């Protein structure tokens, strides 16, 4: 499974249909709950811990940018 | 640091709550004086539970017959070690294990708990009558929310049960709760609760700053501060006042304090409060900063700030300064009804 597919898995679990390039902020997908959950999910799923500087709106804007950010740690 | 106040007392049953051993035909009546302690703790907003080695159905039935079952949340009546029952209770209530106390007549059980959960306060049941005078059992204030704490937790337990059985996505579940979030200026009746929140909240707290009652009171009157309190209700009941915001309002806005109770961790209250502030910033047309003090427990607040559009501009050894730089238009989550 690619990183993008794994990240999409998070949204599938929540019952949200998104594409790799869906703007998560515009679509109203992002709230603090989402923010916390996705960070925790990714850290657990990939066994990583994000550095503070990587936790930004820009890096979490779409599934694609999230995957790119994750891949820096792999 | 002084020890935290006790938030939950976990009782043994045989020879502690009641006289004798249930399996041997005892448990006909309560230990003299114990009911006054149970009621006293309840009035102070200290939660109570049970860790007993017994058959669940029999022991729970006896608690009902004795008329005291309603005082105990998530009673752990099983044959597991009591240390694991205590961990389970802390987790279910979502409170730090160091805020639990455990009362048992048997030295073996107290030692088992003390060994595996060293931060739990253990009490010999022979000392039950003195419990109410312990310093750690004496809250600084009794507020409306303190007195309702048990019923709020009971509502929470019902909610959890429904959530577990809910068929649908987590968003649909949130939608189904009919949540109503109120964000309003702190008034004088809220002050004790506001104070209580500042000292009781550790995880979901951006700075951990504490202020005296009088300082908090001044923030209400002083127009250089914006001081807000959030309350949450849903169809299962009232969560009470669960969030606090303090902002210095000078040339810039500076968020000194943003905190919320752990009971609402999975409700998205943090984002709603930040969206409220983002809208306020826009209205006042000022720059908005937030102070953040890194601890080993509040990373979630950092993540909330960052993903809600704040950038880190300074970090002096964990003393972080953030600025709201987002140009994304944000709206409240649709599952909240917001009252301002």
Tab-separated table of C-alpha atoms in Angstrom:
chain	number	residue	atom	x	y	z
A	1	UNK	CA	0.000	0.000	0.000
A	2	UNK	CA	1.337	3.445	-0.831
A	3	UNK	CA	1.578	6.186	1.760
A	4	UNK	CA	-1.259	8.063	0.055
A	5	UNK	CA	-3.489	4.988	0.273
A	6	UNK	CA	-2.708	4.568	3.952
A	7	UNK	CA	-3.571	8.197	4.632
A	8	UNK	CA	-6.805	7.830	2.683
A	9	UNK	CA	-7.575	4.893	4.963
A	10	UNK	CA	-7.946	7.307	7.847
A	11	UNK	CA	-10.713	9.193	6.069
A	12	UNK	CA	-12.405	6.020	4.976
A	13	UNK	CA	-12.603	4.910	8.594
A	14	UNK	CA	-14.292	8.207	9.433
A	15	UNK	CA	-16.721	7.713	6.577
A	16	UNK	CA	-15.448	10.724	4.644
A	17	UNK	CA	-14.963	10.616	0.899
A	18	UNK	CA	-11.877	12.558	-0.112
A	19	UNK	CA	-9.489	12.468	-3.027
A	20	UNK	CA	-5.718	12.794	-2.678
A	21	UNK	CA	-5.956	16.444	-3.726
A	22	UNK	CA	-9.120	17.489	-1.881
A	23	UNK	CA	-8.495	20.688	0.076
A	24	UNK	CA	-9.199	19.479	3.595
A	25	UNK	CA	-9.603	22.982	4.991
A	26	UNK	CA	-12.070	24.170	2.389
A	27	UNK	CA	-14.202	21.068	2.615
A	28	UNK	CA	-14.773	21.544	6.329
A	29	UNK	CA	-12.957	18.297	7.131
A	30	UNK	CA	-10.510	19.960	9.439
A	31	UNK	CA	-11.272	20.727	13.008
A	32	UNK	CA	-9.126	20.237	16.061
A	33	UNK	CA	-10.583	16.821	16.536
A	34	UNK	CA	-9.536	15.806	13.067
A	35	UNK	CA	-6.160	17.448	13.580
A	36	UNK	CA	-5.418	15.499	16.722
A	37	UNK	CA	-6.781	12.268	15.397
A	38	UNK	CA	-4.891	12.337	12.159
A	39	UNK	CA	-1.594	13.192	13.833
A	40	UNK	CA	-2.069	10.377	16.344
A	41	UNK	CA	-3.197	7.977	13.622
A	42	UNK	CA	-0.227	8.674	11.367
A	43	UNK	CA	2.298	8.496	14.181
A	44	UNK	CA	0.945	5.141	15.244
A	45	UNK	CA	0.428	3.734	11.770
A	46	UNK	CA	3.896	4.688	10.551
A	47	UNK	CA	5.728	4.521	13.875
A	48	UNK	CA	6.979	8.102	13.571
A	49	UNK	CA	6.833	11.284	15.610
A	50	UNK	CA	6.361	14.563	13.769
A	51	UNK	CA	8.712	17.394	14.570
A	52	UNK	CA	6.945	20.584	15.611
A	53	UNK	CA	8.008	22.394	12.471
A	54	UNK	CA	6.290	19.815	10.269
A	55	UNK	CA	2.932	20.192	11.960
A	56	UNK	CA	1.584	22.991	9.792
A	57	UNK	CA	-1.603	23.789	7.965
A	58	UNK	CA	0.296	23.665	4.703
A	59	UNK	CA	1.571	20.126	5.288
A	60	UNK	CA	-1.886	18.930	6.255
A	61	UNK	CA	-3.761	20.646	3.463
A	62	UNK	CA	-4.427	17.551	1.335
A	63	UNK	CA	-3.885	13.823	1.576
A	64	UNK	CA	-1.014	14.238	-0.868
A	65	UNK	CA	0.812	16.850	1.208
A	66	UNK	CA	0.250	14.748	4.315
A	67	UNK	CA	1.794	11.733	2.561
A	68	UNK	CA	4.794	13.786	1.449
A	69	UNK	CA	5.315	14.987	5.001
A	70	UNK	CA	5.080	11.454	6.357
A	71	UNK	CA	7.571	10.174	3.796
A	72	UNK	CA	10.249	12.517	5.127
A	73	UNK	CA	10.322	10.274	8.178
A	74	UNK	CA	10.352	6.904	6.456
B	1	UNK	CA	4.911	20.472	43.491
B	2	UNK	CA	2.185	19.788	46.030
B	3	UNK	CA	0.181	16.644	45.477
B	4	UNK	CA	-2.891	16.965	43.323
B	5	UNK	CA	-6.328	16.818	44.920
B	6	UNK	CA	-8.045	13.448	44.870
B	7	UNK	CA	-10.651	13.170	42.111
B	8	UNK	CA	-11.838	9.622	42.734
B	9	UNK	CA	-11.945	7.321	45.747
B	10	UNK	CA	-11.984	3.606	44.945
B	11	UNK	CA	-13.525	1.432	47.638
B	12	UNK	CA	-13.081	-2.203	48.513
B	13	UNK	CA	-16.376	-3.865	49.543
B	14	UNK	CA	-15.829	-6.755	51.994
B	15	UNK	CA	-14.976	-5.454	55.464
B	16	UNK	CA	-14.626	-1.941	54.085
B	17	UNK	CA	-17.934	-0.658	52.699
B	18	UNK	CA	-19.893	-3.381	54.398
B	19	UNK	CA	-19.310	-5.560	57.436
B	20	UNK	CA	-18.080	-9.073	56.793
B	21	UNK	CA	-17.569	-10.984	53.569
B	22	UNK	CA	-20.337	-11.399	51.033
B	23	UNK	CA	-19.311	-14.963	50.131
B	24	UNK	CA	-19.445	-15.982	53.771
B	25	UNK	CA	-22.912	-14.582	54.352
B	26	UNK	CA	-21.776	-11.193	55.588
B	27	UNK	CA	-22.518	-7.863	53.939
B	28	UNK	CA	-25.802	-7.483	55.765
B	29	UNK	CA	-25.098	-3.874	56.648
B	30	UNK	CA	-22.772	-1.020	55.946
B	31	UNK	CA	-19.759	-0.361	58.107
B	32	UNK	CA	-20.792	2.283	60.647
B	33	UNK	CA	-19.978	5.780	59.461
B	34	UNK	CA	-19.087	4.822	55.906
B	35	UNK	CA	-22.247	6.297	54.407
B	36	UNK	CA	-21.441	9.751	55.786
B	37	UNK	CA	-18.039	9.602	54.131
B	38	UNK	CA	-19.540	8.452	50.824
B	39	UNK	CA	-22.121	11.236	50.865
B	40	UNK	CA	-19.557	13.783	51.998
B	41	UNK	CA	-17.185	12.934	49.160
B	42	UNK	CA	-20.056	13.033	46.689
B	43	UNK	CA	-21.050	16.542	47.792
B	44	UNK	CA	-17.497	17.667	47.274
B	45	UNK	CA	-17.536	16.446	43.701
B	46	UNK	CA	-15.122	13.616	44.383
B	47	UNK	CA	-16.068	10.623	42.279
B	48	UNK	CA	-16.231	7.121	43.720
B	49	UNK	CA	-15.830	3.633	42.401
B	50	UNK	CA	-15.311	0.077	43.603
B	51	UNK	CA	-12.500	-2.437	43.307
B	52	UNK	CA	-13.660	-5.696	44.830
B	53	UNK	CA	-12.862	-9.351	44.356
B	54	UNK	CA	-16.308	-10.867	44.165
B	55	UNK	CA	-18.858	-12.162	41.737
B	56	UNK	CA	-20.136	-9.081	39.887
B	57	UNK	CA	-23.838	-9.840	39.870
B	58	UNK	CA	-24.037	-10.799	43.530
B	59	UNK	CA	-21.991	-7.895	44.799
B	60	UNK	CA	-23.693	-5.322	42.587
B	61	UNK	CA	-27.084	-6.608	43.694
B	62	UNK	CA	-26.055	-6.126	47.300
B	63	UNK	CA	-24.921	-2.559	46.593
B	64	UNK	CA	-28.379	-1.901	45.174
B	65	UNK	CA	-30.091	-3.483	48.175
B	66	UNK	CA	-28.038	-1.294	50.463
B	67	UNK	CA	-29.134	1.702	48.388
B	68	UNK	CA	-25.680	2.979	47.505
B	69	UNK	CA	-25.041	1.657	43.994
B	70	UNK	CA	-25.666	5.023	42.359
B	71	UNK	CA	-22.626	6.543	44.026
B	72	UNK	CA	-20.178	4.328	42.175
B	73	UNK	CA	-19.012	4.837	38.620
B	74	UNK	CA	-17.593	1.933	36.625
B	75	UNK	CA	-17.449	-0.448	39.616
B	76	UNK	CA	-14.784	-3.098	39.059
B	77	UNK	CA	-16.019	-6.294	40.657
B	78	UNK	CA	-13.991	-9.196	39.342
B	79	UNK	CA	-11.083	-11.459	40.230
B	80	UNK	CA	-8.353	-9.356	38.662
B	81	UNK	CA	-5.598	-7.740	40.690
B	82	UNK	CA	-6.888	-4.510	42.203
B	83	UNK	CA	-4.102	-2.551	40.549
B	84	UNK	CA	-5.563	-3.426	37.167
B	85	UNK	CA	-9.084	-2.512	38.324
B	86	UNK	CA	-7.738	0.857	39.436
B	87	UNK	CA	-6.019	1.484	36.124
B	88	UNK	CA	-9.254	0.618	34.370
B	89	UNK	CA	-11.197	3.125	36.474
B	90	UNK	CA	-8.670	5.919	35.825
B	91	UNK	CA	-8.866	5.229	32.120
B	92	UNK	CA	-12.671	5.074	32.013
B	93	UNK	CA	-12.954	8.348	33.919
B	94	UNK	CA	-10.099	9.826	31.929
B	95	UNK	CA	-8.330	11.225	34.977
B	96	UNK	CA	-4.709	10.910	36.065
B	97	UNK	CA	-4.049	7.833	38.175
B	98	UNK	CA	-2.237	10.059	40.692
B	99	UNK	CA	-5.620	11.607	41.551
B	100	UNK	CA	-7.050	8.279	42.764
B	101	UNK	CA	-7.228	7.008	46.318
B	102	UNK	CA	-7.852	3.384	47.259
B	103	UNK	CA	-9.457	2.210	50.510
B	104	UNK	CA	-9.079	-1.423	51.582
B	105	UNK	CA	-8.902	-3.315	54.880
B	106	UNK	CA	-6.292	-5.795	53.658
B	107	UNK	CA	-2.614	-4.797	53.754
B	108	UNK	CA	-1.931	-7.236	50.918
B	109	UNK	CA	-4.301	-5.427	48.541
B	110	UNK	CA	-3.020	-2.004	49.520
B	111	UNK	CA	0.539	-3.127	48.956
B	112	UNK	CA	-0.259	-4.689	45.606
B	113	UNK	CA	-1.755	-1.379	44.475
B	114	UNK	CA	1.031	0.693	46.034
B	115	UNK	CA	3.587	-1.443	44.261
B	116	UNK	CA	2.073	-1.380	40.772
B	117	UNK	CA	0.455	2.068	40.937
B	118	UNK	CA	2.784	3.976	43.261
B	119	UNK	CA	1.087	7.316	42.647
B	120	UNK	CA	-2.252	6.080	44.012
B	121	UNK	CA	-2.956	7.115	47.592
B	122	UNK	CA	-3.741	4.016	49.670
B	123	UNK	CA	-5.876	4.207	52.791
B	124	UNK	CA	-6.468	1.602	55.487
B	125	UNK	CA	-10.231	1.192	55.832
B	126	UNK	CA	-9.735	1.542	59.581
B	127	UNK	CA	-9.095	5.193	58.867
B	128	UNK	CA	-12.319	5.723	56.888
B	129	UNK	CA	-13.818	8.126	59.404
B	130	UNK	CA	-10.921	10.548	58.890
B	131	UNK	CA	-11.028	10.617	55.102
B	132	UNK	CA	-13.118	13.773	54.897
B	133	UNK	CA	-10.533	15.701	56.836
B	134	UNK	CA	-7.612	14.773	54.595
B	135	UNK	CA	-6.178	17.802	52.890
B	136	UNK	CA	-6.171	16.050	49.502
B	137	UNK	CA	-9.896	15.330	49.860
B	138	UNK	CA	-10.739	18.970	50.446
B	139	UNK	CA	-11.422	20.844	47.209
B	140	UNK	CA	-10.557	24.499	47.174
B	141	UNK	CA	-14.053	25.408	46.041
B	142	UNK	CA	-17.414	23.784	45.666
B	143	UNK	CA	-19.062	25.055	42.490
B	144	UNK	CA	-22.257	24.187	40.665
B	145	UNK	CA	-20.173	21.962	38.403
B	146	UNK	CA	-18.502	20.250	41.353
B	147	UNK	CA	-21.818	19.252	42.830
B	148	UNK	CA	-23.093	17.912	39.509
B	149	UNK	CA	-19.915	16.085	38.672
B	150	UNK	CA	-21.255	12.595	39.340
B	151	UNK	CA	-24.361	13.071	37.209
B	152	UNK	CA	-22.201	14.512	34.434
B	153	UNK	CA	-20.052	11.407	34.500
B	154	UNK	CA	-23.135	9.204	34.469
B	155	UNK	CA	-24.363	11.055	31.370
B	156	UNK	CA	-20.895	10.540	29.897
B	157	UNK	CA	-21.053	6.817	30.593
B	158	UNK	CA	-24.406	6.581	28.800
B	159	UNK	CA	-22.980	8.532	25.902
B	160	UNK	CA	-19.977	6.182	25.697
B	161	UNK	CA	-22.236	3.184	25.630
B	162	UNK	CA	-24.330	4.623	22.823
B	163	UNK	CA	-21.172	5.553	20.937
B	164	UNK	CA	-19.855	2.006	21.172
B	165	UNK	CA	-23.040	0.625	19.682
B	166	UNK	CA	-23.497	3.421	17.183
B	167	UNK	CA	-23.566	2.185	13.631
B	168	UNK	CA	-22.179	4.889	11.425
B	169	UNK	CA	-19.161	7.117	11.153
B	170	UNK	CA	-17.729	9.164	13.974
B	171	UNK	CA	-18.986	12.358	12.349
B	172	UNK	CA	-22.476	10.971	12.172
B	173	UNK	CA	-22.219	10.129	15.831
B	174	UNK	CA	-21.172	13.691	16.719
B	175	UNK	CA	-24.011	14.930	14.552
B	176	UNK	CA	-26.476	12.753	16.457
B	177	UNK	CA	-25.550	14.258	19.834
B	178	UNK	CA	-27.251	17.632	19.169
B	179	UNK	CA	-24.425	19.501	20.846
B	180	UNK	CA	-24.825	23.088	21.879
B	181	UNK	CA	-21.667	25.037	22.657
B	182	UNK	CA	-21.883	28.367	24.421
B	183	UNK	CA	-18.955	30.779	24.414
B	184	UNK	CA	-19.588	33.828	26.568
B	185	UNK	CA	-17.793	36.358	28.745
B	186	UNK	CA	-17.028	35.051	32.237
B	187	UNK	CA	-19.357	36.506	34.827
B	188	UNK	CA	-19.023	36.556	38.549
B	189	UNK	CA	-20.914	33.307	39.129
B	190	UNK	CA	-18.477	31.522	36.829
B	191	UNK	CA	-15.367	32.662	38.652
B	192	UNK	CA	-14.930	29.731	40.999
B	193	UNK	CA	-15.415	27.285	38.162
B	194	UNK	CA	-12.975	29.284	36.040
B	195	UNK	CA	-10.456	29.085	38.843
B	196	UNK	CA	-11.117	25.371	39.252
B	197	UNK	CA	-10.530	24.794	35.545
B	198	UNK	CA	-7.163	26.575	35.640
B	199	UNK	CA	-5.882	24.358	38.428
B	200	UNK	CA	-7.488	21.062	37.421
B	201	UNK	CA	-6.639	21.043	33.729
B	202	UNK	CA	-3.207	19.805	32.747
B	203	UNK	CA	-3.444	17.983	29.452
B	204	UNK	CA	-5.523	20.306	27.338
B	205	UNK	CA	-3.970	23.492	28.627
B	206	UNK	CA	-1.831	25.773	26.481
B	207	UNK	CA	0.177	27.456	29.212
B	208	UNK	CA	-0.883	26.176	32.620
B	209	UNK	CA	-0.881	29.746	33.951
B	210	UNK	CA	-2.787	30.052	37.166
B	211	UNK	CA	-4.257	33.204	38.619
B	212	UNK	CA	-5.703	34.018	41.996
B	213	UNK	CA	-9.432	34.378	42.344
B	214	UNK	CA	-9.023	38.141	42.650
B	215	UNK	CA	-6.874	38.375	39.546
B	216	UNK	CA	-9.478	36.447	37.596
B	217	UNK	CA	-12.118	38.792	38.922
B	218	UNK	CA	-10.190	41.784	37.665
B	219	UNK	CA	-10.041	40.318	34.159
B	220	UNK	CA	-13.833	40.493	34.019
B	221	UNK	CA	-13.935	44.224	34.598
B	222	UNK	CA	-10.753	45.203	32.823
B	223	UNK	CA	-11.219	46.056	29.137
B	224	UNK	CA	-7.625	45.054	28.360
B	225	UNK	CA	-8.639	41.436	28.753
B	226	UNK	CA	-11.084	39.225	26.946
B	227	UNK	CA	-12.088	36.471	29.315
B	228	UNK	CA	-14.434	33.770	28.030
B	229	UNK	CA	-15.910	30.561	29.346
B	230	UNK	CA	-17.388	27.745	27.280
B	231	UNK	CA	-20.206	25.412	28.239
B	232	UNK	CA	-21.411	22.319	26.428
B	233	UNK	CA	-24.705	20.430	26.428
B	234	UNK	CA	-26.012	17.570	24.390
B	235	UNK	CA	-29.038	15.323	24.343
B	236	UNK	CA	-27.648	13.214	27.177
B	237	UNK	CA	-27.155	16.121	29.522
B	238	UNK	CA	-24.978	18.978	30.544
B	239	UNK	CA	-21.192	18.785	30.487
B	240	UNK	CA	-21.078	21.995	32.505
B	241	UNK	CA	-18.500	24.708	31.940
B	242	UNK	CA	-15.658	23.009	30.128
B	243	UNK	CA	-13.408	25.579	28.501
B	244	UNK	CA	-11.668	28.825	29.266
B	245	UNK	CA	-9.998	31.501	27.160
B	246	UNK	CA	-8.010	34.479	28.367
B	247	UNK	CA	-6.763	37.007	25.830
B	248	UNK	CA	-4.810	40.192	26.427
B	249	UNK	CA	-6.369	42.867	24.275
B	250	UNK	CA	-3.843	45.607	23.592
B	251	UNK	CA	-2.329	46.674	20.323
B	252	UNK	CA	-2.293	42.979	19.480
B	253	UNK	CA	-4.335	40.097	20.787
B	254	UNK	CA	-2.335	37.696	22.900
B	255	UNK	CA	-3.900	34.402	24.005
B	256	UNK	CA	-2.593	33.767	27.503
B	257	UNK	CA	-4.689	30.760	28.284
B	258	UNK	CA	-6.680	28.269	26.268
B	259	UNK	CA	-7.849	25.203	28.066
B	260	UNK	CA	-10.580	22.627	28.067
B	261	UNK	CA	-11.648	19.769	30.236
B	262	UNK	CA	-10.514	16.280	29.222
B	263	UNK	CA	-14.138	15.180	29.236
B	264	UNK	CA	-14.659	16.972	25.941
B	265	UNK	CA	-11.427	15.864	24.333
B	266	UNK	CA	-13.125	14.054	21.487
B	267	UNK	CA	-15.734	16.702	20.737
B	268	UNK	CA	-13.754	19.270	18.796
B	269	UNK	CA	-14.279	22.051	21.329
B	270	UNK	CA	-10.718	23.294	20.865
B	271	UNK	CA	-11.255	24.082	17.223
B	272	UNK	CA	-14.543	25.824	17.914
B	273	UNK	CA	-12.862	28.057	20.490
B	274	UNK	CA	-10.045	28.875	18.084
B	275	UNK	CA	-12.486	29.626	15.290
B	276	UNK	CA	-14.281	31.966	17.661
B	277	UNK	CA	-10.969	33.741	18.276
B	278	UNK	CA	-10.127	33.835	14.577
B	279	UNK	CA	-13.423	35.569	13.917
B	280	UNK	CA	-12.771	37.975	16.757
B	281	UNK	CA	-9.343	38.779	15.342
B	282	UNK	CA	-10.910	39.585	12.029
B	283	UNK	CA	-13.495	41.837	13.620
B	284	UNK	CA	-10.948	43.748	15.704
B	285	UNK	CA	-8.479	43.757	12.825
B	286	UNK	CA	-5.452	43.075	15.031
B	287	UNK	CA	-2.611	40.597	14.927
B	288	UNK	CA	-3.194	37.610	17.161
B	289	UNK	CA	-0.508	35.755	19.102
B	290	UNK	CA	-0.689	32.785	21.435
B	291	UNK	CA	1.648	31.830	24.216
B	292	UNK	CA	2.384	28.150	24.667
B	293	UNK	CA	4.370	26.415	27.371
B	294	UNK	CA	5.570	22.963	26.381
B	295	UNK	CA	5.045	20.247	28.973
B	296	UNK	CA	5.193	16.493	28.591
B	297	UNK	CA	1.403	16.360	28.610
B	298	UNK	CA	0.056	19.173	26.460
B	299	UNK	CA	1.344	18.365	22.973
B	300	UNK	CA	-2.242	18.012	21.795
B	301	UNK	CA	-2.842	21.688	22.398
B	302	UNK	CA	0.221	22.525	20.344
B	303	UNK	CA	-1.067	20.403	17.461
B	304	UNK	CA	-4.474	22.058	17.738
B	305	UNK	CA	-2.968	25.525	17.448
B	306	UNK	CA	-0.711	24.579	14.567
B	307	UNK	CA	-3.353	22.867	12.490
B	308	UNK	CA	-5.880	25.594	13.153
B	309	UNK	CA	-3.652	28.108	11.424
B	310	UNK	CA	-1.061	29.273	13.943
B	311	UNK	CA	2.634	29.473	13.042
B	312	UNK	CA	5.430	29.118	15.500
B	313	UNK	CA	7.533	32.278	15.555
B	314	UNK	CA	9.661	31.744	18.640
B	315	UNK	CA	10.738	28.866	20.853
B	316	UNK	CA	12.842	29.606	23.907
B	317	UNK	CA	13.365	26.260	25.563
B	318	UNK	CA	9.737	25.254	25.358
B	319	UNK	CA	8.319	28.751	25.817
B	320	UNK	CA	6.703	29.064	22.422
B	321	UNK	CA	5.096	32.063	20.764
B	322	UNK	CA	2.639	31.398	17.961
B	323	UNK	CA	0.930	33.768	15.576
B	324	UNK	CA	-2.299	33.260	13.708
B	325	UNK	CA	-1.347	33.587	10.068
B	326	UNK	CA	-3.976	31.545	8.301
B	327	UNK	CA	-5.957	33.092	5.517
B	328	UNK	CA	-8.293	30.123	5.287
B	329	UNK	CA	-11.913	30.954	5.973
B	330	UNK	CA	-12.942	28.732	8.857
B	331	UNK	CA	-16.336	27.715	10.017
B	332	UNK	CA	-17.564	25.972	13.102
B	333	UNK	CA	-17.939	22.211	12.794
B	334	UNK	CA	-21.438	21.554	11.549
B	335	UNK	CA	-22.272	19.244	14.428
B	336	UNK	CA	-22.239	22.142	16.902
B	337	UNK	CA	-24.909	24.686	17.489
B	338	UNK	CA	-22.938	27.712	18.658
B	339	UNK	CA	-24.372	30.275	21.028
B	340	UNK	CA	-22.318	33.375	21.685
